[in-house]
């Protein structure tokens, strides 16, 4: 006798992985099918025990040290990881486009890393930008995160990579037009 599986849905905190099911990969889903022994291999709706994952999610969301920004960064990282993982069987969307954050604030923060980026390029060391504004420097097959220009300068000094001279601060642009002010009232 074949049994039919149903998907268990719970509260809003339910996290579904991008294999389509909570807590399972295609390998574990096929293993649970093989353990049924009923010959029915309906792996599209596996039985999943949500209690442990729900407890972890609930404890994460209720932890006092988790600020809103940490939660947003964690959700962004989960989304980015899911997009990079192309093994999921469900294509709910025909295309997914991901763009870099090129806002003025982000670019301004990245400009602070200019000296470090220039020294890395001259030395032939690879780097990439992390989220939200950090530099990931590749060294020995791993990426070392650098969160501030000061930390980057200290790291380059440890590695023996010379850091170029600091650039002089930009001079204010001279005004070419006369400044206008409000006209005074005429006394009549």
PDB file of C-alpha atoms in Angstrom:
ATOM      1  CA  UNK A   1       0.000   0.000   0.000  1.00  0.00           C
ATOM      2  CA  UNK A   2       1.501   3.311  -1.062  1.00  0.00           C
ATOM      3  CA  UNK A   3       1.585   6.206   1.345  1.00  0.00           C
ATOM      4  CA  UNK A   4       1.298   9.778   0.201  1.00  0.00           C
ATOM      5  CA  UNK A   5       3.504  12.434   1.652  1.00  0.00           C
ATOM      6  CA  UNK A   6       2.442  15.919   2.511  1.00  0.00           C
ATOM      7  CA  UNK A   7       4.499  18.991   3.073  1.00  0.00           C
ATOM      8  CA  UNK A   8       4.359  20.279   6.628  1.00  0.00           C
ATOM      9  CA  UNK A   9       3.942  24.049   6.831  1.00  0.00           C
ATOM     10  CA  UNK A  10       4.530  26.032   9.993  1.00  0.00           C
ATOM     11  CA  UNK A  11       4.953  29.640  11.066  1.00  0.00           C
ATOM     12  CA  UNK A  12       6.610  32.467   9.141  1.00  0.00           C
ATOM     13  CA  UNK A  13      10.025  31.481  10.516  1.00  0.00           C
ATOM     14  CA  UNK A  14      10.018  28.383   8.291  1.00  0.00           C
ATOM     15  CA  UNK A  15      13.233  28.275   6.288  1.00  0.00           C
ATOM     16  CA  UNK A  16      12.999  26.256   3.091  1.00  0.00           C
ATOM     17  CA  UNK A  17      16.320  25.431   1.490  1.00  0.00           C
ATOM     18  CA  UNK A  18      16.745  25.728  -2.227  1.00  0.00           C
ATOM     19  CA  UNK A  19      16.438  22.018  -2.808  1.00  0.00           C
ATOM     20  CA  UNK A  20      12.784  22.814  -2.161  1.00  0.00           C
ATOM     21  CA  UNK A  21      12.504  21.212   1.237  1.00  0.00           C
ATOM     22  CA  UNK A  22      13.494  22.085   4.737  1.00  0.00           C
ATOM     23  CA  UNK A  23      16.516  20.262   6.088  1.00  0.00           C
ATOM     24  CA  UNK A  24      16.978  17.847   3.193  1.00  0.00           C
ATOM     25  CA  UNK A  25      19.225  17.541   0.205  1.00  0.00           C
ATOM     26  CA  UNK A  26      18.464  15.376  -2.817  1.00  0.00           C
ATOM     27  CA  UNK A  27      20.697  12.672  -1.330  1.00  0.00           C
ATOM     28  CA  UNK A  28      18.876  12.507   2.013  1.00  0.00           C
ATOM     29  CA  UNK A  29      15.501  12.688   0.297  1.00  0.00           C
ATOM     30  CA  UNK A  30      16.354   9.663  -1.859  1.00  0.00           C
ATOM     31  CA  UNK A  31      17.679   7.819   1.209  1.00  0.00           C
ATOM     32  CA  UNK A  32      14.401   8.355   3.043  1.00  0.00           C
ATOM     33  CA  UNK A  33      12.557   7.016  -0.032  1.00  0.00           C
ATOM     34  CA  UNK A  34      14.706   3.915  -0.031  1.00  0.00           C
ATOM     35  CA  UNK A  35      14.013   3.345   3.675  1.00  0.00           C
ATOM     36  CA  UNK A  36      10.236   3.396   3.172  1.00  0.00           C
ATOM     37  CA  UNK A  37      10.356   0.061   1.401  1.00  0.00           C
ATOM     38  CA  UNK A  38       6.950   0.569  -0.163  1.00  0.00           C
ATOM     39  CA  UNK A  39       8.304   1.054  -3.668  1.00  0.00           C
ATOM     40  CA  UNK A  40       6.737   4.491  -3.903  1.00  0.00           C
ATOM     41  CA  UNK A  41       9.443   7.028  -4.755  1.00  0.00           C
ATOM     42  CA  UNK A  42       7.583  10.315  -4.565  1.00  0.00           C
ATOM     43  CA  UNK A  43      10.616  12.393  -3.559  1.00  0.00           C
ATOM     44  CA  UNK A  44       8.930  15.644  -4.518  1.00  0.00           C
ATOM     45  CA  UNK A  45       7.186  15.746  -1.123  1.00  0.00           C
ATOM     46  CA  UNK A  46       9.484  14.240   1.516  1.00  0.00           C
ATOM     47  CA  UNK A  47       8.452  13.986   5.141  1.00  0.00           C
ATOM     48  CA  UNK A  48      10.559  16.442   7.095  1.00  0.00           C
ATOM     49  CA  UNK A  49      10.873  16.876  10.854  1.00  0.00           C
ATOM     50  CA  UNK A  50      10.714  20.642  11.299  1.00  0.00           C
ATOM     51  CA  UNK A  51      11.009  20.793  15.088  1.00  0.00           C
ATOM     52  CA  UNK A  52      14.794  21.025  15.378  1.00  0.00           C
ATOM     53  CA  UNK A  53      15.177  23.564  12.576  1.00  0.00           C
ATOM     54  CA  UNK A  54      12.291  25.640  13.965  1.00  0.00           C
ATOM     55  CA  UNK A  55      13.950  25.710  17.390  1.00  0.00           C
ATOM     56  CA  UNK A  56      17.257  26.842  15.900  1.00  0.00           C
ATOM     57  CA  UNK A  57      15.542  29.550  13.838  1.00  0.00           C
ATOM     58  CA  UNK A  58      13.498  30.715  16.827  1.00  0.00           C
ATOM     59  CA  UNK A  59      16.516  30.841  19.138  1.00  0.00           C
ATOM     60  CA  UNK A  60      18.494  32.785  16.505  1.00  0.00           C
ATOM     61  CA  UNK A  61      15.739  35.344  16.011  1.00  0.00           C
ATOM     62  CA  UNK A  62      15.153  35.786  19.752  1.00  0.00           C
ATOM     63  CA  UNK A  63      18.824  36.062  20.742  1.00  0.00           C
ATOM     64  CA  UNK A  64      19.468  39.551  22.208  1.00  0.00           C
ATOM     65  CA  UNK A  65      22.811  40.032  20.408  1.00  0.00           C
ATOM     66  CA  UNK A  66      21.273  39.615  16.967  1.00  0.00           C
ATOM     67  CA  UNK A  67      20.623  43.110  15.745  1.00  0.00           C
ATOM     68  CA  UNK A  68      18.578  43.941  12.711  1.00  0.00           C
ATOM     69  CA  UNK A  69      21.695  44.576  10.635  1.00  0.00           C
ATOM     70  CA  UNK A  70      23.122  41.140  11.532  1.00  0.00           C
ATOM     71  CA  UNK A  71      19.833  39.500  10.549  1.00  0.00           C
ATOM     72  CA  UNK A  72      19.754  41.382   7.237  1.00  0.00           C
ATOM     73  CA  UNK A  73      23.348  40.413   6.462  1.00  0.00           C
ATOM     74  CA  UNK A  74      22.630  36.781   7.373  1.00  0.00           C
ATOM     75  CA  UNK A  75      19.570  36.704   5.111  1.00  0.00           C
ATOM     76  CA  UNK A  76      21.540  38.327   2.281  1.00  0.00           C
ATOM     77  CA  UNK A  77      24.287  35.709   2.656  1.00  0.00           C
ATOM     78  CA  UNK A  78      21.721  32.879   2.638  1.00  0.00           C
ATOM     79  CA  UNK A  79      20.190  34.300  -0.535  1.00  0.00           C
ATOM     80  CA  UNK A  80      23.587  34.687  -2.214  1.00  0.00           C
ATOM     81  CA  UNK A  81      24.565  31.123  -1.256  1.00  0.00           C
ATOM     82  CA  UNK A  82      21.282  29.798  -2.625  1.00  0.00           C
ATOM     83  CA  UNK A  83      21.745  31.666  -5.912  1.00  0.00           C
ATOM     84  CA  UNK A  84      25.277  30.309  -6.303  1.00  0.00           C
ATOM     85  CA  UNK A  85      24.015  26.759  -5.681  1.00  0.00           C
ATOM     86  CA  UNK A  86      22.667  25.654  -9.036  1.00  0.00           C
ATOM     87  CA  UNK A  87      21.816  22.085  -7.989  1.00  0.00           C
ATOM     88  CA  UNK A  88      18.275  22.803  -6.882  1.00  0.00           C
ATOM     89  CA  UNK A  89      15.657  20.970  -8.955  1.00  0.00           C
ATOM     90  CA  UNK A  90      12.960  23.646  -8.890  1.00  0.00           C
ATOM     91  CA  UNK A  91      13.104  26.516 -11.356  1.00  0.00           C
ATOM     92  CA  UNK A  92      10.454  28.841  -9.970  1.00  0.00           C
ATOM     93  CA  UNK A  93      11.917  31.784 -11.843  1.00  0.00           C
ATOM     94  CA  UNK A  94      13.243  31.744 -15.417  1.00  0.00           C
ATOM     95  CA  UNK A  95      16.252  33.955 -14.596  1.00  0.00           C
ATOM     96  CA  UNK A  96      17.766  35.442 -11.479  1.00  0.00           C
ATOM     97  CA  UNK A  97      19.925  38.533 -11.802  1.00  0.00           C
ATOM     98  CA  UNK A  98      22.206  39.686  -9.000  1.00  0.00           C
ATOM     99  CA  UNK A  99      23.846  43.095  -9.113  1.00  0.00           C
ATOM    100  CA  UNK A 100      26.620  44.662  -7.066  1.00  0.00           C
ATOM    101  CA  UNK A 101      25.754  47.403  -4.618  1.00  0.00           C
ATOM    102  CA  UNK A 102      27.092  50.476  -6.400  1.00  0.00           C
ATOM    103  CA  UNK A 103      25.422  53.130  -4.272  1.00  0.00           C
ATOM    104  CA  UNK A 104      27.294  56.346  -3.539  1.00  0.00           C
ATOM    105  CA  UNK A 105      27.843  55.359   0.108  1.00  0.00           C
ATOM    106  CA  UNK A 106      29.325  51.968  -0.830  1.00  0.00           C
ATOM    107  CA  UNK A 107      31.632  53.448  -3.464  1.00  0.00           C
ATOM    108  CA  UNK A 108      32.791  56.117  -1.003  1.00  0.00           C
ATOM    109  CA  UNK A 109      33.692  53.428   1.541  1.00  0.00           C
ATOM    110  CA  UNK A 110      35.498  51.393  -1.135  1.00  0.00           C
ATOM    111  CA  UNK A 111      37.568  54.434  -2.143  1.00  0.00           C
ATOM    112  CA  UNK A 112      39.114  54.350   1.321  1.00  0.00           C
ATOM    113  CA  UNK A 113      40.692  50.995   0.329  1.00  0.00           C
ATOM    114  CA  UNK A 114      42.315  52.511  -2.802  1.00  0.00           C
ATOM    115  CA  UNK A 115      45.926  52.399  -1.515  1.00  0.00           C
ATOM    116  CA  UNK A 116      45.534  48.780  -0.413  1.00  0.00           C
ATOM    117  CA  UNK A 117      43.957  47.751  -3.723  1.00  0.00           C
ATOM    118  CA  UNK A 118      46.745  49.481  -5.672  1.00  0.00           C
ATOM    119  CA  UNK A 119      49.459  47.738  -3.600  1.00  0.00           C
ATOM    120  CA  UNK A 120      47.752  44.362  -4.103  1.00  0.00           C
ATOM    121  CA  UNK A 121      47.520  44.900  -7.890  1.00  0.00           C
ATOM    122  CA  UNK A 122      51.211  45.850  -8.095  1.00  0.00           C
ATOM    123  CA  UNK A 123      52.166  42.783  -6.058  1.00  0.00           C
ATOM    124  CA  UNK A 124      49.921  40.491  -8.162  1.00  0.00           C
ATOM    125  CA  UNK A 125      47.703  39.457  -5.244  1.00  0.00           C
ATOM    126  CA  UNK A 126      44.056  38.773  -6.027  1.00  0.00           C
ATOM    127  CA  UNK A 127      41.220  40.339  -4.054  1.00  0.00           C
ATOM    128  CA  UNK A 128      37.486  40.831  -4.314  1.00  0.00           C
ATOM    129  CA  UNK A 129      34.849  42.901  -2.580  1.00  0.00           C
ATOM    130  CA  UNK A 130      32.732  41.411   0.192  1.00  0.00           C
ATOM    131  CA  UNK A 131      29.433  42.488   1.651  1.00  0.00           C
ATOM    132  CA  UNK A 132      28.676  45.154   2.740  1.00  0.00           C
ATOM    133  CA  UNK A 133      32.047  46.907   2.388  1.00  0.00           C
ATOM    134  CA  UNK A 134      35.032  44.727   3.046  1.00  0.00           C
ATOM    135  CA  UNK A 135      37.945  43.510   0.991  1.00  0.00           C
ATOM    136  CA  UNK A 136      38.622  39.778   0.689  1.00  0.00           C
ATOM    137  CA  UNK A 137      42.310  39.209  -0.070  1.00  0.00           C
ATOM    138  CA  UNK A 138      43.312  35.827  -1.492  1.00  0.00           C
ATOM    139  CA  UNK A 139      46.443  34.415   0.120  1.00  0.00           C
ATOM    140  CA  UNK A 140      47.452  30.754   0.136  1.00  0.00           C
ATOM    141  CA  UNK A 141      44.167  29.556  -1.372  1.00  0.00           C
ATOM    142  CA  UNK A 142      41.957  31.239   1.238  1.00  0.00           C
ATOM    143  CA  UNK A 143      40.388  34.668   1.472  1.00  0.00           C
ATOM    144  CA  UNK A 144      41.347  36.919   4.379  1.00  0.00           C
ATOM    145  CA  UNK A 145      38.614  39.483   5.190  1.00  0.00           C
ATOM    146  CA  UNK A 146      39.723  43.080   5.754  1.00  0.00           C
ATOM    147  CA  UNK A 147      37.074  45.335   7.268  1.00  0.00           C
ATOM    148  CA  UNK A 148      38.924  48.664   7.384  1.00  0.00           C
ATOM    149  CA  UNK A 149      41.802  50.365   5.531  1.00  0.00           C
ATOM    150  CA  UNK A 150      43.817  50.430   8.770  1.00  0.00           C
ATOM    151  CA  UNK A 151      43.420  46.669   9.163  1.00  0.00           C
ATOM    152  CA  UNK A 152      44.449  46.227   5.521  1.00  0.00           C
ATOM    153  CA  UNK A 153      47.581  48.363   5.952  1.00  0.00           C
ATOM    154  CA  UNK A 154      48.540  46.355   9.037  1.00  0.00           C
ATOM    155  CA  UNK A 155      47.991  43.067   7.165  1.00  0.00           C
ATOM    156  CA  UNK A 156      50.068  44.173   4.154  1.00  0.00           C
ATOM    157  CA  UNK A 157      52.868  45.197   6.503  1.00  0.00           C
ATOM    158  CA  UNK A 158      52.783  41.712   8.118  1.00  0.00           C
ATOM    159  CA  UNK A 159      52.971  40.086   4.674  1.00  0.00           C
ATOM    160  CA  UNK A 160      55.825  42.349   3.557  1.00  0.00           C
ATOM    161  CA  UNK A 161      53.867  44.006   0.753  1.00  0.00           C
ATOM    162  CA  UNK A 162      54.922  47.662   0.415  1.00  0.00           C
ATOM    163  CA  UNK A 163      52.117  50.165   0.711  1.00  0.00           C
ATOM    164  CA  UNK A 164      52.472  53.250  -1.461  1.00  0.00           C
ATOM    165  CA  UNK A 165      52.543  56.772  -0.049  1.00  0.00           C
ATOM    166  CA  UNK A 166      49.263  58.240   1.057  1.00  0.00           C
ATOM    167  CA  UNK A 167      47.622  60.519  -1.429  1.00  0.00           C
ATOM    168  CA  UNK A 168      47.342  64.174  -0.480  1.00  0.00           C
ATOM    169  CA  UNK A 169      43.881  65.292   0.466  1.00  0.00           C
ATOM    170  CA  UNK A 170      41.963  66.845  -2.372  1.00  0.00           C
ATOM    171  CA  UNK A 171      42.067  70.627  -2.514  1.00  0.00           C
ATOM    172  CA  UNK A 172      38.680  72.337  -2.543  1.00  0.00           C
ATOM    173  CA  UNK A 173      37.638  73.486  -5.990  1.00  0.00           C
ATOM    174  CA  UNK A 174      37.821  77.229  -6.469  1.00  0.00           C
ATOM    175  CA  UNK A 175      34.531  78.890  -7.108  1.00  0.00           C
ATOM    176  CA  UNK A 176      34.270  80.310 -10.598  1.00  0.00           C
ATOM    177  CA  UNK A 177      30.985  82.108 -10.099  1.00  0.00           C
ATOM    178  CA  UNK A 178      30.004  84.746  -7.600  1.00  0.00           C
ATOM    179  CA  UNK A 179      27.989  83.554  -4.610  1.00  0.00           C
ATOM    180  CA  UNK A 180      24.471  84.812  -4.657  1.00  0.00           C
ATOM    181  CA  UNK A 181      22.600  85.891  -1.595  1.00  0.00           C
ATOM    182  CA  UNK A 182      19.101  87.084  -0.977  1.00  0.00           C
ATOM    183  CA  UNK A 183      18.452  90.664  -2.011  1.00  0.00           C
ATOM    184  CA  UNK A 184      17.799  93.165   0.723  1.00  0.00           C
ATOM    185  CA  UNK A 185      14.412  94.729   0.936  1.00  0.00           C
ATOM    186  CA  UNK A 186      14.124  98.263  -0.365  1.00  0.00           C
ATOM    187  CA  UNK A 187      12.954 100.869   1.992  1.00  0.00           C
ATOM    188  CA  UNK A 188      10.242 102.959   0.405  1.00  0.00           C
TER     189      UNK A 188
END
